[in-house]
mmCIF file of C-alpha atoms in Angstrom:
data_model
loop_
_atom_site.group_PDB
_atom_site.id
_atom_site.type_symbol
_atom_site.label_atom_id
_atom_site.label_comp_id
_atom_site.label_asym_id
_atom_site.label_seq_id
_atom_site.Cartn_x
_atom_site.Cartn_y
_atom_site.Cartn_z
ATOM 1 C CA UNK A 3 0.134 -0.087 -0.191
ATOM 2 C CA UNK A 4 1.380 3.795 -0.592
ATOM 3 C CA UNK A 5 2.939 5.340 1.794
ATOM 4 C CA UNK A 6 -0.509 7.415 2.496
ATOM 5 C CA UNK A 7 -2.597 4.547 3.312
ATOM 6 C CA UNK A 8 0.459 3.915 5.401
ATOM 7 C CA UNK A 9 0.289 7.169 7.065
ATOM 8 C CA UNK A 10 -3.561 7.241 8.308
ATOM 9 C CA UNK A 11 -2.911 3.783 9.484
ATOM 10 C CA UNK A 12 -0.542 5.330 11.731
ATOM 11 C CA UNK A 13 -2.659 8.498 12.443
ATOM 12 C CA UNK A 14 -6.006 5.673 13.049
ATOM 13 C CA UNK A 15 -3.880 3.437 15.856
ATOM 14 C CA UNK A 16 -3.060 6.876 17.282
ATOM 15 C CA UNK A 17 0.309 4.440 19.073
ATOM 16 C CA UNK A 18 1.471 5.531 22.628
ATOM 17 C CA UNK A 19 4.704 5.374 24.112
ATOM 18 C CA UNK A 20 3.725 2.055 25.714
ATOM 19 C CA UNK A 21 2.012 -0.020 23.197
ATOM 20 C CA UNK A 22 3.913 -3.122 21.559
ATOM 21 C CA UNK A 23 2.965 -3.362 18.209
ATOM 22 C CA UNK A 24 3.150 -6.695 15.475
ATOM 23 C CA UNK A 25 3.093 -5.785 11.687
ATOM 24 C CA UNK A 26 2.851 -8.263 9.951
ATOM 25 C CA UNK A 27 3.780 -8.821 6.299
ATOM 26 C CA UNK A 28 5.793 -5.812 7.172
ATOM 27 C CA UNK A 29 8.094 -6.164 3.216
ATOM 28 C CA UNK A 30 10.634 -3.973 3.989
ATOM 29 C CA UNK A 31 9.500 -1.715 6.892
ATOM 30 C CA UNK A 32 8.511 0.967 5.751
ATOM 31 C CA UNK A 33 5.102 0.738 8.127
ATOM 32 C CA UNK A 34 7.325 0.023 10.824
ATOM 33 C CA UNK A 35 9.465 2.612 11.146
ATOM 34 C CA UNK A 36 6.546 4.271 11.253
ATOM 35 C CA UNK A 37 5.442 3.597 14.050
ATOM 36 C CA UNK A 38 8.856 2.726 15.872
ATOM 37 C CA UNK A 39 9.618 6.089 17.477
ATOM 38 C CA UNK A 40 6.436 6.133 18.984
ATOM 39 C CA UNK A 41 5.653 3.117 20.689
ATOM 40 C CA UNK A 42 8.038 1.113 22.611
ATOM 41 C CA UNK A 43 8.620 -1.941 20.646
ATOM 42 C CA UNK A 44 7.307 -3.951 17.229
ATOM 43 C CA UNK A 45 8.207 -7.120 16.471
ATOM 44 C CA UNK A 46 7.354 -7.099 12.175
ATOM 45 C CA UNK A 47 6.698 -10.751 10.365
ATOM 46 C CA UNK A 48 8.109 -10.778 7.307
ATOM 47 C CA UNK A 49 8.666 -14.623 5.042
ATOM 48 C CA UNK A 50 10.746 -13.069 2.541
ATOM 49 C CA UNK A 51 14.387 -13.279 3.545
ATOM 50 C CA UNK A 52 15.179 -10.147 1.316
ATOM 51 C CA UNK A 53 12.777 -8.124 2.022
ATOM 52 C CA UNK A 54 13.623 -8.263 5.804
ATOM 53 C CA UNK A 55 16.927 -7.715 5.394
ATOM 54 C CA UNK A 56 16.569 -4.196 3.432
ATOM 55 C CA UNK A 57 14.464 -3.756 6.370
ATOM 56 C CA UNK A 58 16.816 -4.207 8.995
ATOM 57 C CA UNK A 59 19.101 -2.002 6.542
ATOM 58 C CA UNK A 60 17.392 0.834 6.609
ATOM 59 C CA UNK A 61 15.905 0.571 10.223
ATOM 60 C CA UNK A 62 20.068 0.387 10.500
ATOM 61 C CA UNK A 63 20.894 3.593 8.944
ATOM 62 C CA UNK A 64 17.566 5.177 10.851
ATOM 63 C CA UNK A 65 19.153 4.426 14.039
ATOM 64 C CA UNK A 66 15.588 2.336 14.733
ATOM 65 C CA UNK A 67 16.627 0.018 17.898
ATOM 66 C CA UNK A 68 13.320 -1.355 19.181
ATOM 67 C CA UNK A 69 12.371 -3.183 15.981
ATOM 68 C CA UNK A 70 12.443 -7.421 16.192
ATOM 69 C CA UNK A 71 11.906 -8.913 12.883
ATOM 70 C CA UNK A 72 10.454 -12.547 12.479
ATOM 71 C CA UNK A 73 10.386 -14.388 9.504
ATOM 72 C CA UNK A 74 7.827 -17.026 9.660
ATOM 73 C CA UNK A 75 4.874 -16.534 7.801
ATOM 74 C CA UNK A 76 3.078 -13.875 9.097
ATOM 75 C CA UNK A 77 -0.471 -15.469 9.170
ATOM 76 C CA UNK A 78 1.179 -16.992 12.286
ATOM 77 C CA UNK A 79 1.711 -14.693 13.604
ATOM 78 C CA UNK A 80 4.655 -14.447 16.847
ATOM 79 C CA UNK A 81 3.464 -16.624 18.911
ATOM 80 C CA UNK A 82 6.318 -15.671 21.393
ATOM 81 C CA UNK A 83 6.311 -11.869 21.381
ATOM 82 C CA UNK A 84 1.995 -12.465 22.134
#
């Protein structure tokens, strides 16, 4: 989805500093990067290792330290962080 849709999604969520967010089918982590500065931490679930590598690099460049990437099928979610 477009950056405008991602921004609207984040706006509607009204994230708080104490929130813990799960992003499924995270792709390269655009929405994850939008959320990370606003919340306690974000878990990004993605099954494509190539997209995870792109996301990790971008998040590192942005100094976002509160993101945990999980390589798995998005429909499984992330029980370890539930």
